[in-house]
Amino acid sequence: MTSGRIIKNFNGYYYVETAEKELVTCKIKGKMKKERFSVVTGDMVEFEKNPDGESMLTAVLPRRNFLERPAMANLDCVVIAFACCDPDFSFLLADKMLAFAERAGIEAVLCLNKTDLVSEEDVEKIAGVYKLAGYRVFAVSTFKGTGLDRLKEYLNGKISAFAGPSGVGKSSMLNALQPGISLQTGHISEKIGRGRHTTRFAQLLPFNGGYLADTPGFGNLLAENIDERELYKYFREFKQFEHNCKFAPCTHTHEPVCGVKQAVQEGKIAASRYQSYLAILDEIKLLKEKSGKR
Ligand SMILES: Nc1nc2c(ncn2[C@@H]2O[C@H](COP(=O)(O)OP(=O)(O)OP(=O)(O)O)[C@@H](O)[C@H]2O)c(=O)[nH]1
Ligand SMILES: [Zn+2]
């Protein structure tokens, strides 16, 4: 029995890298498939090597953590990647992604690309919100090559996934961090129309003693499988103000005496973060109603 890490999972094939850096292409055993066993990029697995035919995955080892969107396991960090504009920054989408990372118990940082397109004040309008919430923020421009050294240093030795909407520059950032990274392990993107490339599946690429993962961009993210009673926990800066809430637990919505709402009024919690909290709560309720009707 040999073990390794799934670095890519595509078209029913699992690409496993062993500790000796050997790459073995595996298929999944019918029995595991029937049990609807989930195997994702980043998983540590055991496999049976077959020199004459297809090697087979036999087990998925216990996960350190699991991120639902994009589906990946055993991460040290999620780099939530956005552009300052083109496409416009979405506070709601960023807050949802942060909530998913918080729920998975994975450290998240925000990376703001395309700072060359906006003023410093505009970068700070976004960055300030997340610094106030206690997140590390990296403002970069792959065009100007700024901000990348600090990000590189932070990522050293970590297994990190770049996740974010389409077109924010995830692939560009990976290439700026390590020129040619996408060529190292073969092509990871596919040409779509007018010479544009888009990433089709998550892939871990070796980087300074760790790995970086490029992941497919997405348009929207549904607040699926989030418990409305737990959501407040995924807004990490709320916690320090909860001792001022009259009720425990407090939903921080209709309660008249609420430390979180008070902190929003005093500017200690960013208004946009609180708005996202309310919007995600509404979405969870709506999803629940819909599934109840089915
Ligand atoms: N102005 C500006 N444009 C950039 C910068 N970085 C990337 N871009 C452009 O943004 C577009 C999208 O870049 P990609 O790296 O393909 O974005 P992506 O996030 O990997 O996109 P998907 O694979 O579709 O998810 C390209 O046209 C890049 O040239 C930057 O720092 N400044
Ligand atoms: Zn409250």
CSV table of C-alpha atoms and ligand atoms in Angstrom, one decimal:
chain,number,residue,atom,x,y,z
A,1,MET,CA,0.0,0.0,0.0
A,2,THR,CA,1.3,3.4,-0.9
A,3,SER,CA,0.1,6.8,0.1
A,4,GLY,CA,0.1,10.3,-1.3
A,5,ARG,CA,-1.7,13.5,-1.9
A,6,ILE,CA,-4.3,14.2,-4.6
A,7,ILE,CA,-2.9,17.2,-6.5
A,8,LYS,CA,-5.4,17.1,-9.3
A,9,ASN,CA,-8.7,15.4,-9.9
A,10,PHE,CA,-10.0,15.6,-13.4
A,11,ASN,CA,-12.3,13.5,-15.8
A,12,GLY,CA,-12.5,10.6,-13.3
A,13,TYR,CA,-8.7,10.4,-12.8
A,14,TYR,CA,-6.9,11.3,-9.6
A,15,TYR,CA,-3.3,12.5,-9.8
A,16,VAL,CA,-1.5,11.4,-6.6
A,17,GLU,CA,1.8,12.7,-5.6
A,18,THR,CA,3.8,10.5,-3.3
A,19,ALA,CA,6.3,11.6,-0.6
A,20,GLU,CA,9.0,10.8,-3.1
A,21,LYS,CA,7.4,13.3,-5.6
A,22,GLU,CA,6.3,10.5,-7.9
A,23,LEU,CA,3.1,11.2,-9.8
A,24,VAL,CA,0.7,8.3,-10.1
A,25,THR,CA,-2.6,8.4,-12.0
A,26,CYS,CA,-5.3,6.5,-10.2
A,27,LYS,CA,-8.9,5.6,-10.7
A,28,ILE,CA,-11.4,5.1,-7.9
A,29,LYS,CA,-12.6,1.6,-6.9
A,30,GLY,CA,-16.2,0.8,-7.8
A,31,LYS,CA,-16.9,0.0,-4.2
A,32,MET,CA,-15.8,3.5,-3.1
A,33,LYS,CA,-17.8,5.0,-5.9
A,34,LYS,CA,-20.9,3.2,-4.8
A,35,GLU,CA,-20.5,4.5,-1.3
A,36,ARG,CA,-20.4,8.0,-2.9
A,37,PHE,CA,-17.1,8.6,-1.2
A,38,SER,CA,-15.9,12.1,-1.7
A,39,VAL,CA,-12.3,12.5,-2.9
A,40,VAL,CA,-11.1,16.0,-3.5
A,41,THR,CA,-7.9,17.8,-4.3
A,42,GLY,CA,-5.7,18.0,-1.3
A,43,ASP,CA,-6.9,14.6,0.1
A,44,MET,CA,-4.3,12.2,1.5
A,45,VAL,CA,-5.0,8.8,0.1
A,46,GLU,CA,-3.8,5.2,-0.1
A,47,PHE,CA,-3.6,3.5,-3.4
A,48,GLU,CA,-2.6,0.2,-5.0
A,49,LYS,CA,0.0,0.7,-7.6
A,50,ASN,CA,-0.4,-1.4,-10.7
A,51,PRO,CA,2.5,-1.2,-13.1
A,52,ASP,CA,0.6,-3.0,-15.9
A,53,GLY,CA,-2.7,-1.3,-15.7
A,54,GLU,CA,-4.6,1.3,-13.8
A,55,SER,CA,-3.6,2.1,-10.2
A,56,MET,CA,-6.5,2.3,-7.8
A,57,LEU,CA,-7.4,4.5,-4.8
A,58,THR,CA,-8.2,2.3,-1.9
A,59,ALA,CA,-8.8,4.8,1.0
A,60,VAL,CA,-9.1,8.5,1.8
A,61,LEU,CA,-7.2,9.3,5.1
A,62,PRO,CA,-8.9,11.4,7.7
A,63,ARG,CA,-9.0,15.1,6.8
A,64,ARG,CA,-7.5,17.9,8.8
A,65,ASN,CA,-10.1,20.2,7.3
A,66,PHE,CA,-12.5,20.4,4.4
A,67,LEU,CA,-13.5,23.4,2.4
A,68,GLU,CA,-16.8,23.1,0.6
A,69,ARG,CA,-16.4,25.8,-2.1
A,70,PRO,CA,-14.1,25.2,-3.9
A,71,ALA,CA,-14.1,21.5,-2.7
A,72,MET,CA,-10.6,20.9,-1.2
A,73,ALA,CA,-9.1,19.2,1.8
A,74,ASN,CA,-6.1,19.7,4.2
A,75,LEU,CA,-5.4,23.4,3.5
A,76,ASP,CA,-3.3,25.7,5.6
A,77,CYS,CA,-4.9,28.8,4.1
A,78,VAL,CA,-7.4,30.1,1.7
A,79,VAL,CA,-6.5,33.2,-0.3
A,80,ILE,CA,-9.8,34.9,-1.0
A,81,ALA,CA,-8.9,36.6,-4.3
A,82,PHE,CA,-10.8,39.6,-5.6
A,83,ALA,CA,-10.1,42.5,-7.9
A,84,CYS,CA,-10.5,46.1,-6.7
A,85,CYS,CA,-12.5,46.6,-9.9
A,86,ASP,CA,-13.1,44.9,-13.2
A,87,PRO,CA,-14.9,42.8,-12.0
A,88,ASP,CA,-16.2,45.0,-9.2
A,89,PHE,CA,-15.4,44.0,-5.6
A,90,SER,CA,-18.4,42.2,-4.0
A,91,PHE,CA,-18.5,42.6,-0.2
A,92,LEU,CA,-21.3,40.0,0.1
A,93,LEU,CA,-19.4,37.4,-1.9
A,94,ALA,CA,-16.2,38.0,0.0
A,95,ASP,CA,-18.0,37.7,3.3
A,96,LYS,CA,-19.7,34.5,2.2
A,97,MET,CA,-16.3,33.0,1.2
A,98,LEU,CA,-14.8,34.1,4.5
A,99,ALA,CA,-17.8,32.5,6.3
A,100,PHE,CA,-17.1,29.2,4.5
A,101,ALA,CA,-13.5,29.3,5.5
A,102,GLU,CA,-14.3,30.1,9.1
A,103,ARG,CA,-16.7,27.3,9.2
A,104,ALA,CA,-14.1,24.9,7.8
A,105,GLY,CA,-11.6,26.2,10.4
A,106,ILE,CA,-9.2,27.3,7.8
A,107,GLU,CA,-7.2,30.5,8.0
A,108,ALA,CA,-8.3,33.0,5.3
A,109,VAL,CA,-6.7,36.1,4.0
A,110,LEU,CA,-8.0,38.6,1.5
A,111,CYS,CA,-6.0,39.3,-1.6
A,112,LEU,CA,-7.0,42.4,-3.6
A,113,ASN,CA,-5.6,42.4,-7.1
A,114,LYS,CA,-5.6,45.1,-9.9
A,115,THR,CA,-4.7,47.9,-7.5
A,116,ASP,CA,-3.3,49.7,-10.6
A,117,LEU,CA,-6.9,50.4,-11.7
A,118,VAL,CA,-8.0,52.4,-8.7
A,119,SER,CA,-6.8,55.0,-6.3
A,120,GLU,CA,-5.1,54.2,-3.0
A,121,GLU,CA,-8.1,55.5,-1.1
A,122,ASP,CA,-10.3,53.1,-3.0
A,123,VAL,CA,-8.1,50.2,-2.1
A,124,GLU,CA,-8.2,51.2,1.5
A,125,LYS,CA,-12.0,51.5,1.5
A,126,ILE,CA,-12.1,47.7,0.9
A,127,ALA,CA,-9.0,46.7,2.8
A,128,GLY,CA,-9.9,48.7,5.9
A,129,VAL,CA,-13.2,46.8,6.3
A,130,TYR,CA,-11.3,43.5,6.5
A,131,LYS,CA,-8.4,44.7,8.6
A,132,LEU,CA,-10.9,46.0,11.1
A,133,ALA,CA,-12.5,42.5,11.1
A,134,GLY,CA,-9.0,41.0,11.9
A,135,TYR,CA,-8.0,39.6,8.5
A,136,ARG,CA,-4.7,39.9,6.9
A,137,VAL,CA,-5.1,41.8,3.6
A,138,PHE,CA,-2.7,41.8,0.6
A,139,ALA,CA,-3.2,44.5,-2.0
A,140,VAL,CA,-1.4,43.6,-5.2
A,141,SER,CA,-1.1,44.3,-8.8
A,142,THR,CA,0.3,41.6,-11.1
A,143,PHE,CA,0.6,44.3,-13.8
A,144,LYS,CA,2.8,46.5,-11.7
A,145,GLY,CA,4.3,43.7,-9.7
A,146,THR,CA,3.5,45.4,-6.4
A,147,GLY,CA,2.6,43.7,-3.1
A,148,LEU,CA,3.6,40.3,-4.3
A,149,ASP,CA,6.8,39.9,-2.1
A,150,ARG,CA,4.8,40.2,1.1
A,151,LEU,CA,2.2,37.7,-0.2
A,152,LYS,CA,5.0,35.3,-1.3
A,153,GLU,CA,6.6,35.4,2.1
A,154,TYR,CA,3.3,34.7,3.8
A,155,LEU,CA,2.6,31.7,1.5
A,156,ASN,CA,6.0,30.1,2.0
A,157,GLY,CA,5.7,26.4,3.1
A,158,LYS,CA,1.9,26.6,3.3
A,159,ILE,CA,-0.7,24.6,1.3
A,160,SER,CA,-2.9,27.4,0.0
A,161,ALA,CA,-5.8,27.7,-2.4
A,162,PHE,CA,-6.6,30.8,-4.4
A,163,ALA,CA,-10.4,31.1,-4.6
A,164,GLY,CA,-12.5,33.8,-6.0
A,165,PRO,CA,-14.8,35.0,-8.8
A,166,SER,CA,-13.8,34.6,-12.5
A,167,GLY,CA,-11.5,37.1,-13.9
A,168,VAL,CA,-10.0,38.6,-10.7
A,169,GLY,CA,-6.6,37.4,-11.8
A,170,LYS,CA,-6.0,34.2,-9.8
A,171,SER,CA,-4.0,32.6,-12.5
A,172,SER,CA,-2.1,35.8,-13.1
A,173,MET,CA,-1.2,36.1,-9.5
A,174,LEU,CA,0.1,32.5,-9.3
A,175,ASN,CA,2.2,33.2,-12.3
A,176,ALA,CA,3.5,36.4,-10.9
A,177,LEU,CA,4.4,34.7,-7.6
A,178,GLN,CA,6.3,32.0,-9.5
A,179,PRO,CA,6.8,32.7,-13.2
A,180,GLY,CA,5.9,29.6,-15.2
A,181,ILE,CA,4.1,27.9,-12.3
A,182,SER,CA,1.2,26.9,-14.6
A,183,LEU,CA,3.6,25.3,-17.0
A,184,GLN,CA,5.4,23.2,-14.4
A,185,THR,CA,2.7,20.6,-14.2
A,186,GLY,CA,1.2,20.9,-17.6
A,187,HIS,CA,-1.6,23.2,-18.7
A,188,ILE,CA,-4.1,24.0,-16.1
A,189,SER,CA,-6.4,26.2,-18.0
A,190,GLU,CA,-8.3,26.0,-21.2
A,191,LYS,CA,-8.6,28.6,-23.9
A,192,ILE,CA,-12.1,29.9,-24.2
A,193,GLY,CA,-13.0,32.3,-27.1
A,194,ARG,CA,-10.9,35.3,-28.0
A,195,GLY,CA,-7.7,33.9,-26.4
A,196,ARG,CA,-9.0,34.1,-22.9
A,197,HIS,CA,-8.0,31.3,-20.5
A,198,THR,CA,-10.1,30.0,-17.7
A,199,THR,CA,-9.3,27.5,-14.9
A,200,ARG,CA,-11.4,24.4,-15.1
A,201,PHE,CA,-10.4,22.4,-12.0
A,202,ALA,CA,-8.5,22.8,-8.8
A,203,GLN,CA,-4.9,21.8,-9.0
A,204,LEU,CA,-2.1,22.0,-6.4
A,205,LEU,CA,1.1,23.4,-7.8
A,206,PRO,CA,4.4,23.0,-5.9
A,207,PHE,CA,5.5,26.4,-4.4
A,208,ASN,CA,8.4,27.2,-2.0
A,209,GLY,CA,8.1,24.1,0.1
A,210,GLY,CA,4.3,24.1,0.0
A,211,TYR,CA,1.6,24.2,-2.6
A,212,LEU,CA,-0.6,26.8,-4.3
A,213,ALA,CA,-3.9,25.8,-5.8
A,214,ASP,CA,-5.6,27.6,-8.7
A,215,THR,CA,-9.3,26.9,-8.6
A,216,PRO,CA,-12.1,27.5,-11.0
A,217,GLY,CA,-13.7,31.0,-10.6
A,218,PHE,CA,-17.3,31.2,-9.8
A,219,GLY,CA,-20.1,33.7,-10.2
A,220,ASN,CA,-22.2,33.2,-7.1
A,221,LEU,CA,-22.0,31.2,-4.0
A,222,LEU,CA,-25.1,29.8,-2.3
A,223,ALA,CA,-25.2,29.9,1.5
A,224,GLU,CA,-26.0,26.2,1.5
A,225,ASN,CA,-25.6,23.9,4.5
A,226,ILE,CA,-25.0,26.8,6.8
A,227,ASP,CA,-27.0,26.8,10.0
A,228,GLU,CA,-28.6,30.2,10.6
A,229,ARG,CA,-28.0,29.8,14.4
A,230,GLU,CA,-24.3,29.3,13.7
A,231,LEU,CA,-23.8,32.1,11.2
A,232,TYR,CA,-22.7,34.7,13.7
A,233,LYS,CA,-19.7,32.5,14.6
A,234,TYR,CA,-18.4,32.9,11.1
A,235,PHE,CA,-18.2,36.7,11.4
A,236,ARG,CA,-15.1,36.5,13.6
A,237,GLU,CA,-15.2,40.2,14.8
A,238,PHE,CA,-18.7,39.8,16.4
A,239,LYS,CA,-17.4,37.7,19.2
A,240,GLN,CA,-15.6,40.5,21.1
A,241,PHE,CA,-18.9,42.5,21.3
A,242,GLU,CA,-21.3,39.7,22.3
A,243,HIS,CA,-20.8,40.2,26.0
A,244,ASN,CA,-22.9,43.4,25.6
A,245,CYS,CA,-25.9,41.5,24.1
A,246,LYS,CA,-28.7,41.1,26.6
A,247,PHE,CA,-29.7,37.7,25.4
A,248,ALA,CA,-27.5,34.7,24.9
A,249,PRO,CA,-27.6,33.4,22.3
A,250,CYS,CA,-28.4,36.6,20.5
A,251,THR,CA,-29.2,36.6,16.8
A,252,HIS,CA,-28.0,40.3,16.5
A,253,THR,CA,-31.1,41.1,14.5
A,254,HIS,CA,-34.3,42.1,16.4
A,255,GLU,CA,-33.0,42.1,19.9
A,256,PRO,CA,-33.2,45.7,21.4
A,257,VAL,CA,-29.9,45.5,23.5
A,258,CYS,CA,-27.3,44.0,21.2
A,259,GLY,CA,-23.5,44.5,21.5
A,260,VAL,CA,-23.0,43.7,17.8
A,261,LYS,CA,-25.5,46.2,16.6
A,262,GLN,CA,-24.1,48.8,19.0
A,263,ALA,CA,-20.6,48.1,17.6
A,264,VAL,CA,-21.9,48.6,14.1
A,265,GLN,CA,-23.3,52.0,15.1
A,266,GLU,CA,-20.0,53.0,16.7
A,267,GLY,CA,-18.1,52.0,13.6
A,268,LYS,CA,-16.2,49.2,15.4
A,269,ILE,CA,-17.8,46.6,13.1
A,270,ALA,CA,-18.0,47.6,9.4
A,271,ALA,CA,-21.5,48.3,8.3
A,272,SER,CA,-21.0,46.2,5.1
A,273,ARG,CA,-20.0,43.2,7.2
A,274,TYR,CA,-23.2,43.5,9.2
A,275,GLN,CA,-25.2,44.0,6.0
A,276,SER,CA,-23.7,40.8,4.7
A,277,TYR,CA,-24.6,38.9,7.9
A,278,LEU,CA,-28.2,40.0,7.5
A,279,ALA,CA,-28.3,39.2,3.8
A,280,ILE,CA,-26.8,35.7,4.3
A,281,LEU,CA,-29.3,35.0,7.1
A,282,ASP,CA,-32.1,35.9,4.7
A,283,GLU,CA,-30.7,33.7,2.1
A,284,ILE,CA,-30.4,30.7,4.5
A,285,LYS,CA,-34.1,31.2,5.5
A,286,LEU,CA,-35.1,31.4,1.8
A,287,LEU,CA,-33.2,28.3,0.9
A,288,LYS,CA,-34.8,26.5,3.9
A,289,GLU,CA,-38.3,27.5,2.8
A,290,LYS,CA,-37.6,26.4,-0.8
A,291,SER,CA,-36.3,23.0,0.3
A,292,GLY,CA,-39.3,22.6,2.7
A,293,LYS,CA,-41.7,23.1,-0.1
A,294,ARG,CA,-40.1,20.4,-2.3
B,1,LIG,N1,-5.4,45.9,-14.6
B,1,LIG,C1,-5.1,44.6,-14.2
B,1,LIG,N2,-5.5,43.5,-14.9
B,1,LIG,C2,-5.1,42.3,-14.4
B,1,LIG,C3,-4.2,42.2,-13.3
B,1,LIG,N3,-4.0,40.9,-13.2
B,1,LIG,C4,-4.7,40.2,-14.1
B,1,LIG,N4,-5.4,41.1,-14.9
B,1,LIG,C5,-6.2,40.7,-16.0
B,1,LIG,O1,-7.5,40.2,-15.5
B,1,LIG,C6,-8.0,39.2,-16.5
B,1,LIG,C7,-8.2,37.9,-15.8
B,1,LIG,O2,-7.0,37.3,-15.3
B,1,LIG,P1,-6.9,35.7,-14.9
B,1,LIG,O3,-5.6,35.5,-14.3
B,1,LIG,O4,-7.2,34.9,-16.1
B,1,LIG,O5,-8.1,35.6,-13.9
B,1,LIG,P2,-8.7,34.3,-13.1
B,1,LIG,O6,-9.1,34.8,-11.8
B,1,LIG,O7,-7.6,33.2,-13.1
B,1,LIG,O8,-9.9,33.9,-14.0
B,1,LIG,P3,-10.6,32.4,-14.1
B,1,LIG,O9,-9.6,31.4,-14.5
B,1,LIG,O10,-11.7,32.6,-15.1
B,1,LIG,O11,-11.2,32.2,-12.7
B,1,LIG,C8,-6.9,39.1,-17.5
B,1,LIG,O12,-7.3,39.8,-18.7
B,1,LIG,C9,-5.7,39.7,-16.9
B,1,LIG,O13,-4.8,40.2,-17.9
B,1,LIG,C10,-3.7,43.4,-12.7
B,1,LIG,O14,-2.9,43.4,-11.7
B,1,LIG,N5,-4.2,44.6,-13.2
B,2,ZN,ZN,-26.5,40.6,19.8
